[in-house]
PDB file of C-alpha atoms in Angstrom:
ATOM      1  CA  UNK A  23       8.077  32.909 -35.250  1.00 78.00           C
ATOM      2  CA  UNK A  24       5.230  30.591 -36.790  1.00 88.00           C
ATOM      3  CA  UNK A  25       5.362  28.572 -33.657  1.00 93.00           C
ATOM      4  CA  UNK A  26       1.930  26.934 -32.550  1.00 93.00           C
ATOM      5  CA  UNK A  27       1.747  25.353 -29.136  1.00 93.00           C
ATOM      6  CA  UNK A  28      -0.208  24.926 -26.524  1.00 91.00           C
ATOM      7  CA  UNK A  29       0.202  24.304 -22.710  1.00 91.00           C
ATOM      8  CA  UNK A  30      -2.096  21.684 -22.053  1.00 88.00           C
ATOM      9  CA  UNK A  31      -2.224  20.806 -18.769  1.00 84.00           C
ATOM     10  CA  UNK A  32      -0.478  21.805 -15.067  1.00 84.00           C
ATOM     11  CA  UNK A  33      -1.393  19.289 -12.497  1.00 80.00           C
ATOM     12  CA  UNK A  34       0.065  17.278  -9.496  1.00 76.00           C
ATOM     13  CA  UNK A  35      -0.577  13.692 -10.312  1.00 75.00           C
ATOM     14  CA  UNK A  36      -1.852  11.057  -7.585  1.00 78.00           C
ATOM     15  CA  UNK A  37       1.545  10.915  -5.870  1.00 78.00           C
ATOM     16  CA  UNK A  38       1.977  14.731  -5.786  1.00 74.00           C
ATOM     17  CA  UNK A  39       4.629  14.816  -8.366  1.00 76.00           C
ATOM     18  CA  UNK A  40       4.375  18.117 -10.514  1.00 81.00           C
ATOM     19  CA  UNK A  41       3.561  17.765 -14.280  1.00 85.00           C
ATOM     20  CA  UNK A  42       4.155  20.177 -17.429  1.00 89.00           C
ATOM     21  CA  UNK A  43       2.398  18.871 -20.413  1.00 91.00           C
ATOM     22  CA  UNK A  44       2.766  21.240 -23.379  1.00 94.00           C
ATOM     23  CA  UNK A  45       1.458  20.315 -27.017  1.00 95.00           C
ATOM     24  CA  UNK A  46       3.967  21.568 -30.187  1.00 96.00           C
ATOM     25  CA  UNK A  47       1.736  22.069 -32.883  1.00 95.00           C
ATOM     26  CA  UNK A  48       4.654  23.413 -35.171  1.00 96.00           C
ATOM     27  CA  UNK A  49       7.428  25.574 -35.061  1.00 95.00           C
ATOM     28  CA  UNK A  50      10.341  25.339 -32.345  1.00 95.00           C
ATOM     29  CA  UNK A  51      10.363  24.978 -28.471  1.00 95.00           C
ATOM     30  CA  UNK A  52      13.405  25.502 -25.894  1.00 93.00           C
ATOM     31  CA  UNK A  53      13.393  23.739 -22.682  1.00 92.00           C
ATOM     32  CA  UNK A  54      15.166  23.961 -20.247  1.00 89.00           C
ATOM     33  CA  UNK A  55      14.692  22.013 -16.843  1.00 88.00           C
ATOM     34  CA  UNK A  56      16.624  23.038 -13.567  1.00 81.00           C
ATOM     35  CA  UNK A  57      17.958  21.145 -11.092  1.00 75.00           C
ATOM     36  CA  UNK A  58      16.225  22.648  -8.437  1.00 71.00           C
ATOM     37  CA  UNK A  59      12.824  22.113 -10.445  1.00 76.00           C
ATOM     38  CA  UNK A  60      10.253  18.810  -9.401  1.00 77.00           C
ATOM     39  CA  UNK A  61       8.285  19.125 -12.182  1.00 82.00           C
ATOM     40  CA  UNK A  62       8.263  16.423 -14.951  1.00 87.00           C
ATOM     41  CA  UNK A  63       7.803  17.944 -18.239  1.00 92.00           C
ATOM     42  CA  UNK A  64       6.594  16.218 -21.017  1.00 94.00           C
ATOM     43  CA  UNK A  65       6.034  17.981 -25.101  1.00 96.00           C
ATOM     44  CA  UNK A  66       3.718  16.119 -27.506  1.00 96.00           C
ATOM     45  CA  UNK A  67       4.028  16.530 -30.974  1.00 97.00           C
ATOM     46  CA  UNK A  68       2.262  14.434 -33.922  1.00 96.00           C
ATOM     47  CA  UNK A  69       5.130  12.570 -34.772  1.00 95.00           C
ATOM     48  CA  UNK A  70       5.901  11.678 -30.805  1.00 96.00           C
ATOM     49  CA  UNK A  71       6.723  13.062 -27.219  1.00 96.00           C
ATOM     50  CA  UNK A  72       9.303  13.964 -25.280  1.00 97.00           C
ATOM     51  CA  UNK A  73      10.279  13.901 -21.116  1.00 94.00           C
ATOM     52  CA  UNK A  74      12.456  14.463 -18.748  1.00 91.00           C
ATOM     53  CA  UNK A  75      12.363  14.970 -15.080  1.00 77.00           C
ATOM     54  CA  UNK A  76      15.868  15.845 -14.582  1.00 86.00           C
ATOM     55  CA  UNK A  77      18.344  18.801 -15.292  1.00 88.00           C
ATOM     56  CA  UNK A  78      18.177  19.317 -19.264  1.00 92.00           C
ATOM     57  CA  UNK A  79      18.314  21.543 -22.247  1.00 92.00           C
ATOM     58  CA  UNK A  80      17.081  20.621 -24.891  1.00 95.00           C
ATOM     59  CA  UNK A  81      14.918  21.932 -28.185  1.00 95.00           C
ATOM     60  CA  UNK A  82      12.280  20.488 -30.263  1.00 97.00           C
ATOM     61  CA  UNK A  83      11.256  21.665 -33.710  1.00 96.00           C
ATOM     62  CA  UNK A  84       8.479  20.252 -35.785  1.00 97.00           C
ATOM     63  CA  UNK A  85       7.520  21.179 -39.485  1.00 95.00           C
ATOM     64  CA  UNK A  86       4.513  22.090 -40.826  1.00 94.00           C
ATOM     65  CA  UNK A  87       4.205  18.595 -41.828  1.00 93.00           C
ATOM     66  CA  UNK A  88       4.607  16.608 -38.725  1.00 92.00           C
ATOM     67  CA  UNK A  89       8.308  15.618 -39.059  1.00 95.00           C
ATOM     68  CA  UNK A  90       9.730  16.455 -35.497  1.00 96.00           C
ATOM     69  CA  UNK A  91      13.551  17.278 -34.330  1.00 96.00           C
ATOM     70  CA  UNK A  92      14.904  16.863 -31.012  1.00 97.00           C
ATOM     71  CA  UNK A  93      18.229  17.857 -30.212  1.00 96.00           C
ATOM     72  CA  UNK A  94      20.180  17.764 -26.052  1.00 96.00           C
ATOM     73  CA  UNK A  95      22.083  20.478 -25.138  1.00 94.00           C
ATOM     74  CA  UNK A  96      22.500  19.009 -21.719  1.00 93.00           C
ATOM     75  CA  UNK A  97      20.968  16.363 -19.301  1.00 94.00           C
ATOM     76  CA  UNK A  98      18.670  13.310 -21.028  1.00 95.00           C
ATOM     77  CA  UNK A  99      15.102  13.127 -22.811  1.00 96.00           C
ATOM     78  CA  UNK A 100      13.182  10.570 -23.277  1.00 96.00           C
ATOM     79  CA  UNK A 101      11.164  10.063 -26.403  1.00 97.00           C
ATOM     80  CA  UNK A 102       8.655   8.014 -27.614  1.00 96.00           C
ATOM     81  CA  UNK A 103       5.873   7.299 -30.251  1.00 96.00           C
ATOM     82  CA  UNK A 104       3.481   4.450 -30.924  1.00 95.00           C
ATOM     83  CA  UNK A 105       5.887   2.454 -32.355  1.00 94.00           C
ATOM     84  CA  UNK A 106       9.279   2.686 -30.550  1.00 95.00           C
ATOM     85  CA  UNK A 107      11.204   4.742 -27.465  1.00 95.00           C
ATOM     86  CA  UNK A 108      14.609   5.951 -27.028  1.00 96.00           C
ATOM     87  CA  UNK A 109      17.258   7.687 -24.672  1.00 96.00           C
ATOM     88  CA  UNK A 110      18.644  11.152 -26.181  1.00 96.00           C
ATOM     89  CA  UNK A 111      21.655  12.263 -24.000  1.00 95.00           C
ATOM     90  CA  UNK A 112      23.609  15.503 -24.458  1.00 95.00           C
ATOM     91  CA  UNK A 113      24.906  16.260 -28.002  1.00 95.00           C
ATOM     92  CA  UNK A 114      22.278  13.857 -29.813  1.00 97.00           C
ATOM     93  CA  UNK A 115      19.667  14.527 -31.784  1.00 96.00           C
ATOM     94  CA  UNK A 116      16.878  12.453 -33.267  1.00 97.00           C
ATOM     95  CA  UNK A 117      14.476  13.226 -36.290  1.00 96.00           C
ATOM     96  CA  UNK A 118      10.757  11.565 -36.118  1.00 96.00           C
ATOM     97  CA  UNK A 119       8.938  11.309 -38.994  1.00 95.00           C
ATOM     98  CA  UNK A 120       6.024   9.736 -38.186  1.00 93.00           C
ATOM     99  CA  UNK A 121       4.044   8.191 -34.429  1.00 93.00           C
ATOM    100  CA  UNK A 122       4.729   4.966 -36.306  1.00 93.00           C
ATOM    101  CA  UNK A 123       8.508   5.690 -37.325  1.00 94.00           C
ATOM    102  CA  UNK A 124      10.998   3.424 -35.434  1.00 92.00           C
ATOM    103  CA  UNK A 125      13.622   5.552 -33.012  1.00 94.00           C
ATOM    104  CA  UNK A 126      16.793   4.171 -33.900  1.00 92.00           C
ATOM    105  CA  UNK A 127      18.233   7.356 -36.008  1.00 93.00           C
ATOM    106  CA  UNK A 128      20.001   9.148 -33.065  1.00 95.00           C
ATOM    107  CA  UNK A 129      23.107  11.241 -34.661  1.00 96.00           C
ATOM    108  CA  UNK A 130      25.655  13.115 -32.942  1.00 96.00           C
ATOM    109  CA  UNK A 131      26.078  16.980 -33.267  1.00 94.00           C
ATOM    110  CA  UNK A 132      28.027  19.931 -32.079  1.00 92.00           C
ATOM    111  CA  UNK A 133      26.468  21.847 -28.939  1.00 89.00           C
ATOM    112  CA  UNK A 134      28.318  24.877 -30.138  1.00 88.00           C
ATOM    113  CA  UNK A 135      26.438  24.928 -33.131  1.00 86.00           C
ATOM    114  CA  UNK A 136      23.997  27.136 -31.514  1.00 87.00           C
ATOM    115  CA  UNK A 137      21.629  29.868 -33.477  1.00 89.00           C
ATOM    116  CA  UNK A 138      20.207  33.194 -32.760  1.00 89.00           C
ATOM    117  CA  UNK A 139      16.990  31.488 -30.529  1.00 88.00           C
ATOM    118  CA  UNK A 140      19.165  29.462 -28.807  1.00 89.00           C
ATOM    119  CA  UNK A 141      21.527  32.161 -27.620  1.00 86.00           C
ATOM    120  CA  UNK A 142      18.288  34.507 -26.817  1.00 86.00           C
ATOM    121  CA  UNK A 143      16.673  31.749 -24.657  1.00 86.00           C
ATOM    122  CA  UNK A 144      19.686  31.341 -22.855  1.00 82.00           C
ATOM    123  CA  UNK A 145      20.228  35.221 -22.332  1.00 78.00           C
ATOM    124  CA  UNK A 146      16.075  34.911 -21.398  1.00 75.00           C
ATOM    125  CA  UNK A 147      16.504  32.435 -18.591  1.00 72.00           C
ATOM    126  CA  UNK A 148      19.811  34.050 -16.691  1.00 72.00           C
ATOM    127  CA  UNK A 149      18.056  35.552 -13.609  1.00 69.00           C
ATOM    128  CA  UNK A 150      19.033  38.988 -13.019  1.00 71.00           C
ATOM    129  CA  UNK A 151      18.790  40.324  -9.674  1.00 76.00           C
ATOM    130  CA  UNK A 152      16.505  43.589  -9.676  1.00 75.00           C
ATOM    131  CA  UNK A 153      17.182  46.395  -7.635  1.00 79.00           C
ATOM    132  CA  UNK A 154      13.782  44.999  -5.715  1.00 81.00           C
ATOM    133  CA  UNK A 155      15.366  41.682  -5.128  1.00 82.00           C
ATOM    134  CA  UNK A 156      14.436  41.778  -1.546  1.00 81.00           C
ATOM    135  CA  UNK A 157      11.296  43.771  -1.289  1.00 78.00           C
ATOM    136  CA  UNK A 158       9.293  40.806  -3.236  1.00 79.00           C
ATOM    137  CA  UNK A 159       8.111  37.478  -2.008  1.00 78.00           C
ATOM    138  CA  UNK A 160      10.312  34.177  -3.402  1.00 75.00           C
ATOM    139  CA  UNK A 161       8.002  33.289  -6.099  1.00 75.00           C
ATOM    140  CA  UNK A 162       8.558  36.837  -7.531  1.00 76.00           C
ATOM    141  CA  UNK A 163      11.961  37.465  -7.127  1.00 76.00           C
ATOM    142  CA  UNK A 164      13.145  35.973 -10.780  1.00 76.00           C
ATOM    143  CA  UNK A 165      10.535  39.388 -12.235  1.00 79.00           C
ATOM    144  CA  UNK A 166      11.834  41.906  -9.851  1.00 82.00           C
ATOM    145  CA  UNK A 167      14.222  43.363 -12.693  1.00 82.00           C
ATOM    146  CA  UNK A 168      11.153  43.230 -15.284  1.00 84.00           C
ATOM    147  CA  UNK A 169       9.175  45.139 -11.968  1.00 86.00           C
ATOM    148  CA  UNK A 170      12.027  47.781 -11.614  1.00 87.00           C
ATOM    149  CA  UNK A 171      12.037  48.712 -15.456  1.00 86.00           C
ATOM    150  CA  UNK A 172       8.434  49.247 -15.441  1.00 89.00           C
ATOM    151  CA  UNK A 173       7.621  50.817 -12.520  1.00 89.00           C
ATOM    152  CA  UNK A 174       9.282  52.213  -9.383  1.00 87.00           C
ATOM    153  CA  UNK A 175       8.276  51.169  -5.998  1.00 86.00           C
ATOM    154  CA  UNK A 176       6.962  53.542  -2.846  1.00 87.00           C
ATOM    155  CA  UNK A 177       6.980  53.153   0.463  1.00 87.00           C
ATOM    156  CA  UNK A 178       3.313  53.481   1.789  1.00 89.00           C
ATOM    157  CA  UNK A 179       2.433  53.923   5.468  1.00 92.00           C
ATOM    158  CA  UNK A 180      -0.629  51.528   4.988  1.00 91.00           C
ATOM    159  CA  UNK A 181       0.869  48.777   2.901  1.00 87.00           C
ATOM    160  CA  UNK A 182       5.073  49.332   3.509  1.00 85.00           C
ATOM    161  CA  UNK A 183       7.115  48.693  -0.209  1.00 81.00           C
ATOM    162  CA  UNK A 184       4.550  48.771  -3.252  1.00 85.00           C
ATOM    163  CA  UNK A 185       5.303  49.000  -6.601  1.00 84.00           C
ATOM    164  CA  UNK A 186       3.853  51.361  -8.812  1.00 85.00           C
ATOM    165  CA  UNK A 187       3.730  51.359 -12.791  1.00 88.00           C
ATOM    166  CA  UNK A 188       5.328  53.728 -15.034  1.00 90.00           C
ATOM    167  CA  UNK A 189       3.527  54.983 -17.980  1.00 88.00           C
ATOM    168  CA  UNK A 190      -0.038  54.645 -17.138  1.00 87.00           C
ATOM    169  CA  UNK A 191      -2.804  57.019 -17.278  1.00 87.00           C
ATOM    170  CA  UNK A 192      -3.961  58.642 -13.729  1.00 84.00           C
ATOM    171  CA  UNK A 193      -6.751  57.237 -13.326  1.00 87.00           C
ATOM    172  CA  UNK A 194      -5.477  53.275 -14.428  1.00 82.00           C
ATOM    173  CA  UNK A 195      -6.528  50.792 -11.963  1.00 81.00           C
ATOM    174  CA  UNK A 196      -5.640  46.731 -12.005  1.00 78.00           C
ATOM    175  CA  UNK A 197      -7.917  44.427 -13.132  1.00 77.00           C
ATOM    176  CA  UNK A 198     -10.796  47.201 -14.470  1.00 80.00           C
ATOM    177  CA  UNK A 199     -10.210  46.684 -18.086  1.00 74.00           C
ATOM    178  CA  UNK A 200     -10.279  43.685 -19.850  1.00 73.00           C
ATOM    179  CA  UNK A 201     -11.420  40.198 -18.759  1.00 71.00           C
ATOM    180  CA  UNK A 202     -10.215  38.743 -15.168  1.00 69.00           C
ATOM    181  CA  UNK A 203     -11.273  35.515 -14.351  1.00 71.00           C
ATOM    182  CA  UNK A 204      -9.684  32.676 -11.979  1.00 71.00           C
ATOM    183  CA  UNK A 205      -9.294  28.823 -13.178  1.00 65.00           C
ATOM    184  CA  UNK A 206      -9.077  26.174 -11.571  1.00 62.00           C
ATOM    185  CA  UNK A 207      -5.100  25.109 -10.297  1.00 52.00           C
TER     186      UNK A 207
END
């Protein structure tokens, strides 16, 4: 709620190497990177950014007015502003005031002081195994149990094992209504 942020760019930089850049406006962000993930991500905020590009959990919150909280569930981030840069590993936290503020306030807190968002973004990133599992390329696999709530799936002499959604008119049809358009990456 009252969260503002922006995903501004996904790109493979000159060596190759995957990159999440996502811009936090206000309001609060969970991230969580896997190990099996190559991407670097990085969030700006006004008061600084954050990185990692190994295993971590970690959350960032910024108020209305700029002032920015990071706290490390698990793993390492990396933060910096214009002024200063520091090492957050798990169970530290770190409030930024300003791009200028120095980053030398890094406080210890509880990991199992977790709220309601942080237990529903953990529930929100256990994969569960859909009754398709098997039936849908790789890349999809981690949706095939949103696919089997919302639709069944047929087996069609033309096409083999294709999935079908439930409560649509007769007559729907993908991509008729509304605006479709491909972008570039």
């Amino acid at each position: 709620r009252n969260t503002k942020f922006t995903v501004a760019s996904l790109f493979k930089d000159e060596n190759g190497s995957r990159q999440v850049l996502l811009r936090l406006d206000h309001g609060r962000m969970r991230v969580r990177v896997d190990d099996d993930s190559d991407a670097r991500v990085r969030i700006d905020t006004p008061s600084g950014s954050i990185s990692s590009a190994n295993r971590a959990t970690f959350n960032v919150d910024v108020d209305p007015d700029g002032v920015a909280r990071i706290s490390v569930d698990s793993g390492h981030v990396r933060v910096t502003n214009q002024r200063d840069d520091a090492s957050l590993g798990a169970g530290e936290q770190l409030s930024i005031f300003g791009s200028q503020d120095p980053l030398n306030r890094i406080r210890a807190f509880n990991t199992y002081d977790q709220d309601d968002f942080d237990r529903w973004s953990d529930g929100a990133w256990t994969v569960k195994r859909g009754e398709s599992w098997d039936r849908v390329p790789s890349d999809l696999r981690y949706y095939s149990d949103d696919l089997d709530r919302n639709g069944s799936w047929v087996n069609s002499d033309e096409y083999g094992w294709v999935w079908r959604p439930a409560g649509v008119a007769s007559d729907w049809r993908p991509y008729y209504q509304g605006r479709w358009a491909a972008y570039p990456g």
